[in-house]
PDB file of C-alpha atoms in Angstrom:
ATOM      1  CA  UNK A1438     112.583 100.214 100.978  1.00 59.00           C
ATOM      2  CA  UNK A1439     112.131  98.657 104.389  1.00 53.00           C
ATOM      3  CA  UNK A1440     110.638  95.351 106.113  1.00 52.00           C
ATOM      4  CA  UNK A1441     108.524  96.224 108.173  1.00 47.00           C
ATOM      5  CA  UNK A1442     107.364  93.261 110.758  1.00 44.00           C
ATOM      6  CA  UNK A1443     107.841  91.455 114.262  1.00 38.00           C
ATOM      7  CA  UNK A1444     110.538  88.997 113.856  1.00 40.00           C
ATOM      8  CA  UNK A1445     109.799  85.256 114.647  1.00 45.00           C
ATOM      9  CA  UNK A1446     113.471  83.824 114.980  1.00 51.00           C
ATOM     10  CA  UNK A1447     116.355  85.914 115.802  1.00 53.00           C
ATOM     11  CA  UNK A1448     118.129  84.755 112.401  1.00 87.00           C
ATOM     12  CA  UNK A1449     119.344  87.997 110.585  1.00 92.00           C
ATOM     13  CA  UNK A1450     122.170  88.847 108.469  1.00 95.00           C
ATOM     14  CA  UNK A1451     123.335  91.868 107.085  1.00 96.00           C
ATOM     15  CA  UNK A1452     126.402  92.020 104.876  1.00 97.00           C
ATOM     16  CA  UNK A1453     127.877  94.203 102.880  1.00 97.00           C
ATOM     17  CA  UNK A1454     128.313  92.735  99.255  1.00 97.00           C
ATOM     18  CA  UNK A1455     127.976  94.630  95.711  1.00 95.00           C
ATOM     19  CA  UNK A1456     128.447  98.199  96.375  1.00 93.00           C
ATOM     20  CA  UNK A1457     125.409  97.838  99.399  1.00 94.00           C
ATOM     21  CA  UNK A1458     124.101  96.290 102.007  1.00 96.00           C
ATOM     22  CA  UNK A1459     122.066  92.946 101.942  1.00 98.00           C
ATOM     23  CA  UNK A1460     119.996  91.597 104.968  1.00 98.00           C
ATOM     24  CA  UNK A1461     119.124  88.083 105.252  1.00 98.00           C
ATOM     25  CA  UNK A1462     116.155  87.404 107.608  1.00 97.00           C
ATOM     26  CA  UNK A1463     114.628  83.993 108.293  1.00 96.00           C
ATOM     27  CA  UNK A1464     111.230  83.878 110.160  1.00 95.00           C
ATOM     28  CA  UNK A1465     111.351  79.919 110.201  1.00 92.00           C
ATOM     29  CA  UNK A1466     111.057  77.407 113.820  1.00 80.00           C
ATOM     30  CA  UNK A1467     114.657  76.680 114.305  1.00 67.00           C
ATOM     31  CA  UNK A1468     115.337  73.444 112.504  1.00 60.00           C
ATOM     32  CA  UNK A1469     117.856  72.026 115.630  1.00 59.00           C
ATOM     33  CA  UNK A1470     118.638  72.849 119.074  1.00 56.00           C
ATOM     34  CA  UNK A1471     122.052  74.853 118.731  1.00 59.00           C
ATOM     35  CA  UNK A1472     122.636  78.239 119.293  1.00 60.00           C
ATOM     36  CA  UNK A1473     123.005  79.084 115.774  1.00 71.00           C
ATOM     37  CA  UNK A1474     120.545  77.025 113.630  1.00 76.00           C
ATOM     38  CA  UNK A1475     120.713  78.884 110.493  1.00 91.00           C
ATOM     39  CA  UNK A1476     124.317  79.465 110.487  1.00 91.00           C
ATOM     40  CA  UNK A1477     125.178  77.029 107.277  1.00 93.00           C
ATOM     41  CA  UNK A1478     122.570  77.888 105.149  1.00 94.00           C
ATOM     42  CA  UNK A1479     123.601  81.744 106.081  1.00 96.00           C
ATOM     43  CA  UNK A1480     126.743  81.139 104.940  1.00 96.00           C
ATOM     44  CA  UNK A1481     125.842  79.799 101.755  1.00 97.00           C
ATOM     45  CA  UNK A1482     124.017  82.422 100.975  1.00 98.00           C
ATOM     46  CA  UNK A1483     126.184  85.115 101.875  1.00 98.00           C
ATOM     47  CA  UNK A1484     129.149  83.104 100.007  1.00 98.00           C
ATOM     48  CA  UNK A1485     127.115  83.104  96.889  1.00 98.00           C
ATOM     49  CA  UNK A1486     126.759  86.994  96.846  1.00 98.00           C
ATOM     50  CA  UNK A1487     130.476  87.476  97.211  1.00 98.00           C
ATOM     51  CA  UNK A1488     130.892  85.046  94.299  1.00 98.00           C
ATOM     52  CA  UNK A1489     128.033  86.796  92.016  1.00 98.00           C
ATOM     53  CA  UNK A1490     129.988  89.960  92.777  1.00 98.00           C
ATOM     54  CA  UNK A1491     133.293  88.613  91.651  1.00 98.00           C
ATOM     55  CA  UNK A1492     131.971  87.485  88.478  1.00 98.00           C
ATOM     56  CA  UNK A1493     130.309  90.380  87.719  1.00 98.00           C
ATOM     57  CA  UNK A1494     131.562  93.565  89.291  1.00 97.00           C
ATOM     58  CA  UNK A1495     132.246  95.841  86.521  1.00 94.00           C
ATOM     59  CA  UNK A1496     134.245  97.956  89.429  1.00 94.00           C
ATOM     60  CA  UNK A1497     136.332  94.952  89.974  1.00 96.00           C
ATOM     61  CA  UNK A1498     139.213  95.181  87.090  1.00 97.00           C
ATOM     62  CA  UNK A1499     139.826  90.924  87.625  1.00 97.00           C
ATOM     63  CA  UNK A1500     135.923  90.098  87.533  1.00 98.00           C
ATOM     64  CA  UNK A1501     134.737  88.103  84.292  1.00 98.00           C
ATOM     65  CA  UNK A1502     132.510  90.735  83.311  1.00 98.00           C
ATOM     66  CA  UNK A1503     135.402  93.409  83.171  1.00 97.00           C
ATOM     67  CA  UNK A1504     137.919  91.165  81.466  1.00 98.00           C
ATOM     68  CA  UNK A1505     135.101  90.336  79.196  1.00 97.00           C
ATOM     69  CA  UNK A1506     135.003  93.543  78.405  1.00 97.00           C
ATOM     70  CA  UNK A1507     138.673  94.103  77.627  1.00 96.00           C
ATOM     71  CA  UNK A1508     138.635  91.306  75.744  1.00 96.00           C
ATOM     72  CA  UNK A1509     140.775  88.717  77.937  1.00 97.00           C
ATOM     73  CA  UNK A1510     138.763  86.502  78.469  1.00 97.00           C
ATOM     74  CA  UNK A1511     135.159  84.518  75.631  1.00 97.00           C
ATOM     75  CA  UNK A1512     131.683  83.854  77.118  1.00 97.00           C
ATOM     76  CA  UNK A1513     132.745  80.254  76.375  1.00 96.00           C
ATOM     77  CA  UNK A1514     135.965  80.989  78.389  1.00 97.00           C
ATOM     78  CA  UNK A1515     134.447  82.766  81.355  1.00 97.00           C
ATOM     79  CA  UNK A1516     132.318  81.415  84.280  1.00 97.00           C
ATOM     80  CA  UNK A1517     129.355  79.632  83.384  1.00 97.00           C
ATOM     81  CA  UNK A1518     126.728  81.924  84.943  1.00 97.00           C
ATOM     82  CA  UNK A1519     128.166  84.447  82.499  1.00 98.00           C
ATOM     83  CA  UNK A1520     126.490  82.966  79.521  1.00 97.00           C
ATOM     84  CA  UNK A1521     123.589  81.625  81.656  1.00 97.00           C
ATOM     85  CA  UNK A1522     122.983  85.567  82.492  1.00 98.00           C
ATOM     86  CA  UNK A1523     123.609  86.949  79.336  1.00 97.00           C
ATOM     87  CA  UNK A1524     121.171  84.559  77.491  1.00 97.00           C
ATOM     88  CA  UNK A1525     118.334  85.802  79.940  1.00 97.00           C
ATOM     89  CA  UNK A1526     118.857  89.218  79.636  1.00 97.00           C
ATOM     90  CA  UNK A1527     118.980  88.345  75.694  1.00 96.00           C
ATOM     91  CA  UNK A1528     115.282  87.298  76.196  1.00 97.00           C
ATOM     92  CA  UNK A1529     114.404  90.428  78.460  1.00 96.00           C
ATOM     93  CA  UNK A1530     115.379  92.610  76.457  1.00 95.00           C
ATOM     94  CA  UNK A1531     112.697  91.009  73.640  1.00 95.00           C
ATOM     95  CA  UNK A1532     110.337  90.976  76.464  1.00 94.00           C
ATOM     96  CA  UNK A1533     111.001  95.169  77.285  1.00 95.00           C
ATOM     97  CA  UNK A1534     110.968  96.135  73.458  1.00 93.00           C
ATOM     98  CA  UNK A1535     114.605  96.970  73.798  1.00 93.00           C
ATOM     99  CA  UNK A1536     113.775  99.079  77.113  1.00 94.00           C
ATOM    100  CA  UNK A1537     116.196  96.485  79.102  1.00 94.00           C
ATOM    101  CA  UNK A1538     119.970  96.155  77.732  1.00 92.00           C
ATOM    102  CA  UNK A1539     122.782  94.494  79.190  1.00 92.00           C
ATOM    103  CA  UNK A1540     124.999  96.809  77.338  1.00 89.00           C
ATOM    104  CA  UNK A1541     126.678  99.877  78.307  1.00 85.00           C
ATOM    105  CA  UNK A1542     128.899 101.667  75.857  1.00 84.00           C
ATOM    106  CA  UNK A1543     129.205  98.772  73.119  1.00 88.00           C
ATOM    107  CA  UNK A1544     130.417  96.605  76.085  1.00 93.00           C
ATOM    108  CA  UNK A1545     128.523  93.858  78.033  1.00 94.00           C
ATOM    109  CA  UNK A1546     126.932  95.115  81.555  1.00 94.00           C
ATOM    110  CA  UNK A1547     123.972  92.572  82.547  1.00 95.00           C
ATOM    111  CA  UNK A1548     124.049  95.015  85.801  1.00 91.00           C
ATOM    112  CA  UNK A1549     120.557  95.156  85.556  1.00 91.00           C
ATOM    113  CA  UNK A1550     119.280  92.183  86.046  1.00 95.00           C
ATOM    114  CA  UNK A1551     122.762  90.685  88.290  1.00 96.00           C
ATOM    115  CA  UNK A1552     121.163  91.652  91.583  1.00 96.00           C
ATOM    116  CA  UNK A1553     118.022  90.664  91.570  1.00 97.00           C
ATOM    117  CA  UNK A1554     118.651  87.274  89.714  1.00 98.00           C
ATOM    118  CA  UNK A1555     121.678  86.480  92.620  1.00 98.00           C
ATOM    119  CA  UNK A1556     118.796  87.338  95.418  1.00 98.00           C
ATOM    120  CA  UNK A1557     116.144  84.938  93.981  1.00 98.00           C
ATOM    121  CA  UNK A1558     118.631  82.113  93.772  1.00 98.00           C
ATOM    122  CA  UNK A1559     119.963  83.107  97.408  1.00 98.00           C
ATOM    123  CA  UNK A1560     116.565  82.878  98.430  1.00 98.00           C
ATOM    124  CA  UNK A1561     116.474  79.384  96.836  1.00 98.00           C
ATOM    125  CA  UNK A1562     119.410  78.423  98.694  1.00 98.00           C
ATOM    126  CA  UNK A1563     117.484  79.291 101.674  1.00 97.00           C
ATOM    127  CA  UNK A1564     114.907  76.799 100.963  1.00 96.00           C
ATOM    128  CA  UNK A1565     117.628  74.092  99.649  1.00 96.00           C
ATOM    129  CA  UNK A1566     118.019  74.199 103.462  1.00 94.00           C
ATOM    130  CA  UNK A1567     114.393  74.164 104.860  1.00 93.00           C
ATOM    131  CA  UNK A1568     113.665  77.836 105.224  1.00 95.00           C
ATOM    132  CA  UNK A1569     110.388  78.374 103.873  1.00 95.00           C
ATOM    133  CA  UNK A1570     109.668  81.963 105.462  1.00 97.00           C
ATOM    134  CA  UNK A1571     112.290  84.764 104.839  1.00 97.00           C
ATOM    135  CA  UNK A1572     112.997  88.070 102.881  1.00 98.00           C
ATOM    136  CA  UNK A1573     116.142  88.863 101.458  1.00 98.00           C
ATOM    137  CA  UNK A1574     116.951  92.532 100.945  1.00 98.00           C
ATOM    138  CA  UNK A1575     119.608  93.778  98.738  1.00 97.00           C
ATOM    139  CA  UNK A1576     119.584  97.593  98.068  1.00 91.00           C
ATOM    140  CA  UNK A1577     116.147  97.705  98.460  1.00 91.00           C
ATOM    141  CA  UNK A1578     115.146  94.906  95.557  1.00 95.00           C
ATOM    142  CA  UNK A1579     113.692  92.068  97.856  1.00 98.00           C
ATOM    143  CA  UNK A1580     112.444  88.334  97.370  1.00 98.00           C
ATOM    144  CA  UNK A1581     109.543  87.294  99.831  1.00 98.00           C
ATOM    145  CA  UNK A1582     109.503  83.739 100.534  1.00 98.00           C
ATOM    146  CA  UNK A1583     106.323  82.443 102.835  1.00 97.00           C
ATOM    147  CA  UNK A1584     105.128  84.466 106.064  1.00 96.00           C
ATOM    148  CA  UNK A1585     106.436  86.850 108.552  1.00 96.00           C
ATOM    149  CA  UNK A1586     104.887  85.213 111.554  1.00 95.00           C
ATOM    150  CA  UNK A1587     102.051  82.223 111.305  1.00 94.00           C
ATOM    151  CA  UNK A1588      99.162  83.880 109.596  1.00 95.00           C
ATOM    152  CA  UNK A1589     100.666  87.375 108.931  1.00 96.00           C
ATOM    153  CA  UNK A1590     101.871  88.544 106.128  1.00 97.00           C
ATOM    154  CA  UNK A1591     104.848  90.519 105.135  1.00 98.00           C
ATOM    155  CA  UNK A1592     104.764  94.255 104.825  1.00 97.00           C
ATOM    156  CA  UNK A1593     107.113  96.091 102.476  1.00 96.00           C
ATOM    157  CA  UNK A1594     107.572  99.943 102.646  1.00 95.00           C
ATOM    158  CA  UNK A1595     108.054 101.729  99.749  1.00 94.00           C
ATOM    159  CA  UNK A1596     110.457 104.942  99.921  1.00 92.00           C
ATOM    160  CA  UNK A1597     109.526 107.946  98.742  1.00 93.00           C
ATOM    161  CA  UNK A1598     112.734 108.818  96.101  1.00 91.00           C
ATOM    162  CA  UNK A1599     111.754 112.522  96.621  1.00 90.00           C
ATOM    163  CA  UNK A1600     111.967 112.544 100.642  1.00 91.00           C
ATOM    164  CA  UNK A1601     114.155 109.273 102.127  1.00 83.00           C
ATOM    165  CA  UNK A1602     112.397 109.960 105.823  1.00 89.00           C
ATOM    166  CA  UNK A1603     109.067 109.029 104.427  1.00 93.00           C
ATOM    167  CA  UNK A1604     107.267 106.019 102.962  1.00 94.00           C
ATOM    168  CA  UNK A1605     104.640 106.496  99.640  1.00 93.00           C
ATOM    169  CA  UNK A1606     103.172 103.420 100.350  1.00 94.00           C
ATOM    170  CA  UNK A1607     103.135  99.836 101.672  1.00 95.00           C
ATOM    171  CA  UNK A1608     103.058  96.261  99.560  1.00 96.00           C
ATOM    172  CA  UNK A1609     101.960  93.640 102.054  1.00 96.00           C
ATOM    173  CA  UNK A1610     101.748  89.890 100.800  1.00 97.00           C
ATOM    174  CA  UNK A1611     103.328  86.138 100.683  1.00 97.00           C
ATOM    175  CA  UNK A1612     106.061  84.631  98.539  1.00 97.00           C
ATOM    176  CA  UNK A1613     106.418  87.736  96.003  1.00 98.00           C
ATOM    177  CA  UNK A1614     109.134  89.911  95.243  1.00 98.00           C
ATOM    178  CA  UNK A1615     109.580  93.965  94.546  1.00 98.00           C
ATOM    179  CA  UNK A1616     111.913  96.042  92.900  1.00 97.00           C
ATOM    180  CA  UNK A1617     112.763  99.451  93.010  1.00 94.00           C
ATOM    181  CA  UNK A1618     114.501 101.615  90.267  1.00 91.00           C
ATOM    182  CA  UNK A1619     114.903 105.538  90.835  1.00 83.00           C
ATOM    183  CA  UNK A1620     117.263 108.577  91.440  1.00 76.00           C
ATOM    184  CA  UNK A1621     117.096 108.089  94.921  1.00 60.00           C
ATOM    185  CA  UNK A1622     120.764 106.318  95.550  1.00 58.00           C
ATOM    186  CA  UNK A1623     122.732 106.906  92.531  1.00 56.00           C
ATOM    187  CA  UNK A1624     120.483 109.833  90.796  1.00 51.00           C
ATOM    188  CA  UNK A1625     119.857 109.437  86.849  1.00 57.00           C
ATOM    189  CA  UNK A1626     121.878 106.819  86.074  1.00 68.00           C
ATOM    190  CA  UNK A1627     119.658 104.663  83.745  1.00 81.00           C
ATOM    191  CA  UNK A1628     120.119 104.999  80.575  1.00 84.00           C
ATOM    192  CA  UNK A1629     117.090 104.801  77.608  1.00 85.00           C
ATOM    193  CA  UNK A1630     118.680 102.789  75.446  1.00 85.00           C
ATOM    194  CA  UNK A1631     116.692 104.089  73.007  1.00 83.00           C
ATOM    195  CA  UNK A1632     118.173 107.394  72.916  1.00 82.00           C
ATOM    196  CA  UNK A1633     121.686 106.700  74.780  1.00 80.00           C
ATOM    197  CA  UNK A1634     120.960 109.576  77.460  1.00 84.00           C
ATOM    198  CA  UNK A1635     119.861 109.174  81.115  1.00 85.00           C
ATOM    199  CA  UNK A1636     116.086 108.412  81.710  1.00 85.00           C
ATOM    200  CA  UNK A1637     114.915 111.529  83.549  1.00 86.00           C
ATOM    201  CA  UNK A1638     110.940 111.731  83.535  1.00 90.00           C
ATOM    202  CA  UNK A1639     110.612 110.273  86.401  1.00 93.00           C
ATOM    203  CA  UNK A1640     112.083 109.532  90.133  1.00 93.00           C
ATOM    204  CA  UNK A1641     110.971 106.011  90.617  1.00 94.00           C
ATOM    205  CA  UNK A1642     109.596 102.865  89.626  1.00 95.00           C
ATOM    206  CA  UNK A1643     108.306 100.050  92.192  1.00 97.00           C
ATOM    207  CA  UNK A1644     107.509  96.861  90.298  1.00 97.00           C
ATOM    208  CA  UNK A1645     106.611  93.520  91.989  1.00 98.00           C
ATOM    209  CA  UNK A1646     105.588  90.057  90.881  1.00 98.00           C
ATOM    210  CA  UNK A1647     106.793  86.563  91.545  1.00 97.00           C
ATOM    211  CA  UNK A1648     110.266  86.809  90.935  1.00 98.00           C
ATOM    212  CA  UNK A1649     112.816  89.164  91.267  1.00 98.00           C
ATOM    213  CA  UNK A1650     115.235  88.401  88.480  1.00 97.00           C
ATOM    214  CA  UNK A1651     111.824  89.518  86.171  1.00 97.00           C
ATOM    215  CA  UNK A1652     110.741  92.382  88.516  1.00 97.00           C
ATOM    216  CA  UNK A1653     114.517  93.536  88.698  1.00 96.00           C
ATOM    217  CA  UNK A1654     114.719  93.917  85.017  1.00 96.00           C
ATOM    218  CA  UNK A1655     110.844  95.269  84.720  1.00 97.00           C
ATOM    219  CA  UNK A1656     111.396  98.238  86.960  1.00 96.00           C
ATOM    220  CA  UNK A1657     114.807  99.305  85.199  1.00 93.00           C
ATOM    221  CA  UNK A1658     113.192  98.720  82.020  1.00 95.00           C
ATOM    222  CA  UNK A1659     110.028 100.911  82.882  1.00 95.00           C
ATOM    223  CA  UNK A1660     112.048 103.404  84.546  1.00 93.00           C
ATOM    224  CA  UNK A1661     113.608 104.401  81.247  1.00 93.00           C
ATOM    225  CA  UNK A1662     110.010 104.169  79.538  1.00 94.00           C
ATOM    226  CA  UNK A1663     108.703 107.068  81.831  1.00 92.00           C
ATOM    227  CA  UNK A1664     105.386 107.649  82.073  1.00 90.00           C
ATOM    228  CA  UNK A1665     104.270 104.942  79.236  1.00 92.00           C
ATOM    229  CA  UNK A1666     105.638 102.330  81.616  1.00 93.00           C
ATOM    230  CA  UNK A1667     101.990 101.548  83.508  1.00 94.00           C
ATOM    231  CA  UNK A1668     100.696 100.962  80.072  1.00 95.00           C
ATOM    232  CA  UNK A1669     102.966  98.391  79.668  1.00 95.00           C
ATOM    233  CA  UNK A1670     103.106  96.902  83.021  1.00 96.00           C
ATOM    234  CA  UNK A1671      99.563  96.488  82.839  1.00 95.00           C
ATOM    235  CA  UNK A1672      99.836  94.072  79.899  1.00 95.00           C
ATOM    236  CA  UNK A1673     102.267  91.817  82.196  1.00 95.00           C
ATOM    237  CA  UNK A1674     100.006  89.033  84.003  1.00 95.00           C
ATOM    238  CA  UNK A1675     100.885  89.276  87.524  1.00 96.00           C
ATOM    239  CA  UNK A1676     102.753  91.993  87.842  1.00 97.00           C
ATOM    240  CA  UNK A1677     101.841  95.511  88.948  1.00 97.00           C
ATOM    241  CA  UNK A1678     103.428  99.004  89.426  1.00 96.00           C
ATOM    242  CA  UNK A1679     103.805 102.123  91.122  1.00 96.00           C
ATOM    243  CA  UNK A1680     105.731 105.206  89.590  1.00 95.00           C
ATOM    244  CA  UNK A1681     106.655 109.031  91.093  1.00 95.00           C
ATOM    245  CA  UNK A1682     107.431 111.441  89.146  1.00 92.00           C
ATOM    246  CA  UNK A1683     109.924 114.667  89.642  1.00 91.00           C
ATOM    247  CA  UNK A1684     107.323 116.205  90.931  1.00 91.00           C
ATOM    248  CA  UNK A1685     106.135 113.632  93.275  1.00 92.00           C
ATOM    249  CA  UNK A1686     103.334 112.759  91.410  1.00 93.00           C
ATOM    250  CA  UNK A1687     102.480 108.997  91.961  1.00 94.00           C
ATOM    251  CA  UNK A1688     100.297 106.780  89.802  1.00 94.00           C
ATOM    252  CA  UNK A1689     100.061 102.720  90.108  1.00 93.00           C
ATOM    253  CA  UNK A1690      98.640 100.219  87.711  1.00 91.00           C
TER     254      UNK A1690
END
């Protein structure tokens, strides 16, 4: 998934964080005259990833989410956002029918939903500090805040899972957010949590709506649906989809 759009204000970042790359890009007037306007609220930002991924790297043996799972350490005793996370996915896993877990194995994983949830409140951060127009990118799961330019939209590409070279279509809009689960990066590796095996039916899912902790969660959720996923998106106010199959067959809400 690409951004796809002339730049207003040379403010980018892109920082590795999580197991892949994030890019920070504010469109926003500079707020002051220095060479480096944006450089704080930056900073935050990237500062708060590196934290998230502390917490909850479950590659990281000393993260609160792996000593969690050995047992070392309560929810009550771990850091806050631990519970705080936990509880949501709780409530999006009602939402899903059980299609979103945060549990891998008998153990605690809110993987899931940890990426896009750290991007929206980045992208909060942002506006904590006046930014009003900016995308933040993390592994292709982005949060859309404002325009690109004065009167112009943003414009989101949408990879094709099957083919990386080529785009299957483009999502162009203001102050939304879309997610992107599929085999693409890290091949079957959702698991139905229905069955315990690896969704396979299809090769992606493209979800988008207002926020991305939600359309995060969605497009993992529908992913290990399949091809009963649209039915259900559809029944979600505000929220559309796109899915490709194995084959390459695409079909959107």
């Amino acid at each position: 998934m690409t951004v796809a759009t002339a730049r207003r204000q040379p403010a980018v970042r892109v920082e590795a964080c999580m197991g892949t790359v994030f890019t920070i890009d504010i469109r926003d007037p500079a707020p002051a005259a220095d060479g480096d306007p944006w450089r704080l609220a930056i900073g935050e930002v990237v500062a708060w990833l590196h934290h998230v991924d502390a917490v909850f790297s479950t590659y990281q043996p000393d993260s609160d989410i792996s000593r969690l799972q050995r047992g070392e350490v309560s929810v009550a005793g771990a850091d806050p956002d631990v519970g705080a996370v936990l509880a949501l996915c709780a409530r999006l896993e009602q939402q899903t029918n059980g299609y979103f877990s945060a549990r891998y194995q008998g153990q605690p994983d809110p993987t899931g939903v940890v990426k896009g949830w750290a991007i929206e409140r980045a992208s909060q951060i942002l506006r904590h500090h006046g930014s009003h127009n900016h995308a933040i990118n993390g592994g292709g799961d982005i949060q859309i805040a404002g325009e690109a330019a004065p009167s112009r939209p943003w414009t989101i590409g949408i990879s094709d899972p099957l083919d990386g070279t080529r785009l299957v279509t483009t999502v162009t809009g203001r102050d939304f957010a879309v997610a992107t689960s599929g085999i693409s990066e890290r091949g079957h590796h959702i698991i139905n949590p229905r069955t315990g095996q690896p969704a396979d039916e299809l090769a992606s899912v493209t979800v988008t709506g207002r926020s991305l902790t939600v359309v995060d969660a969605y497009a993992t959720a529908a992913f290990a649906m399949g091809p009963a996923a649209l039915r259900w998106i559809e029944t979600l106010p505000g929220h559309n989809a796109l899915i490709v199959t194995r084959d390459g067959t695409m079909a959107a809400t």
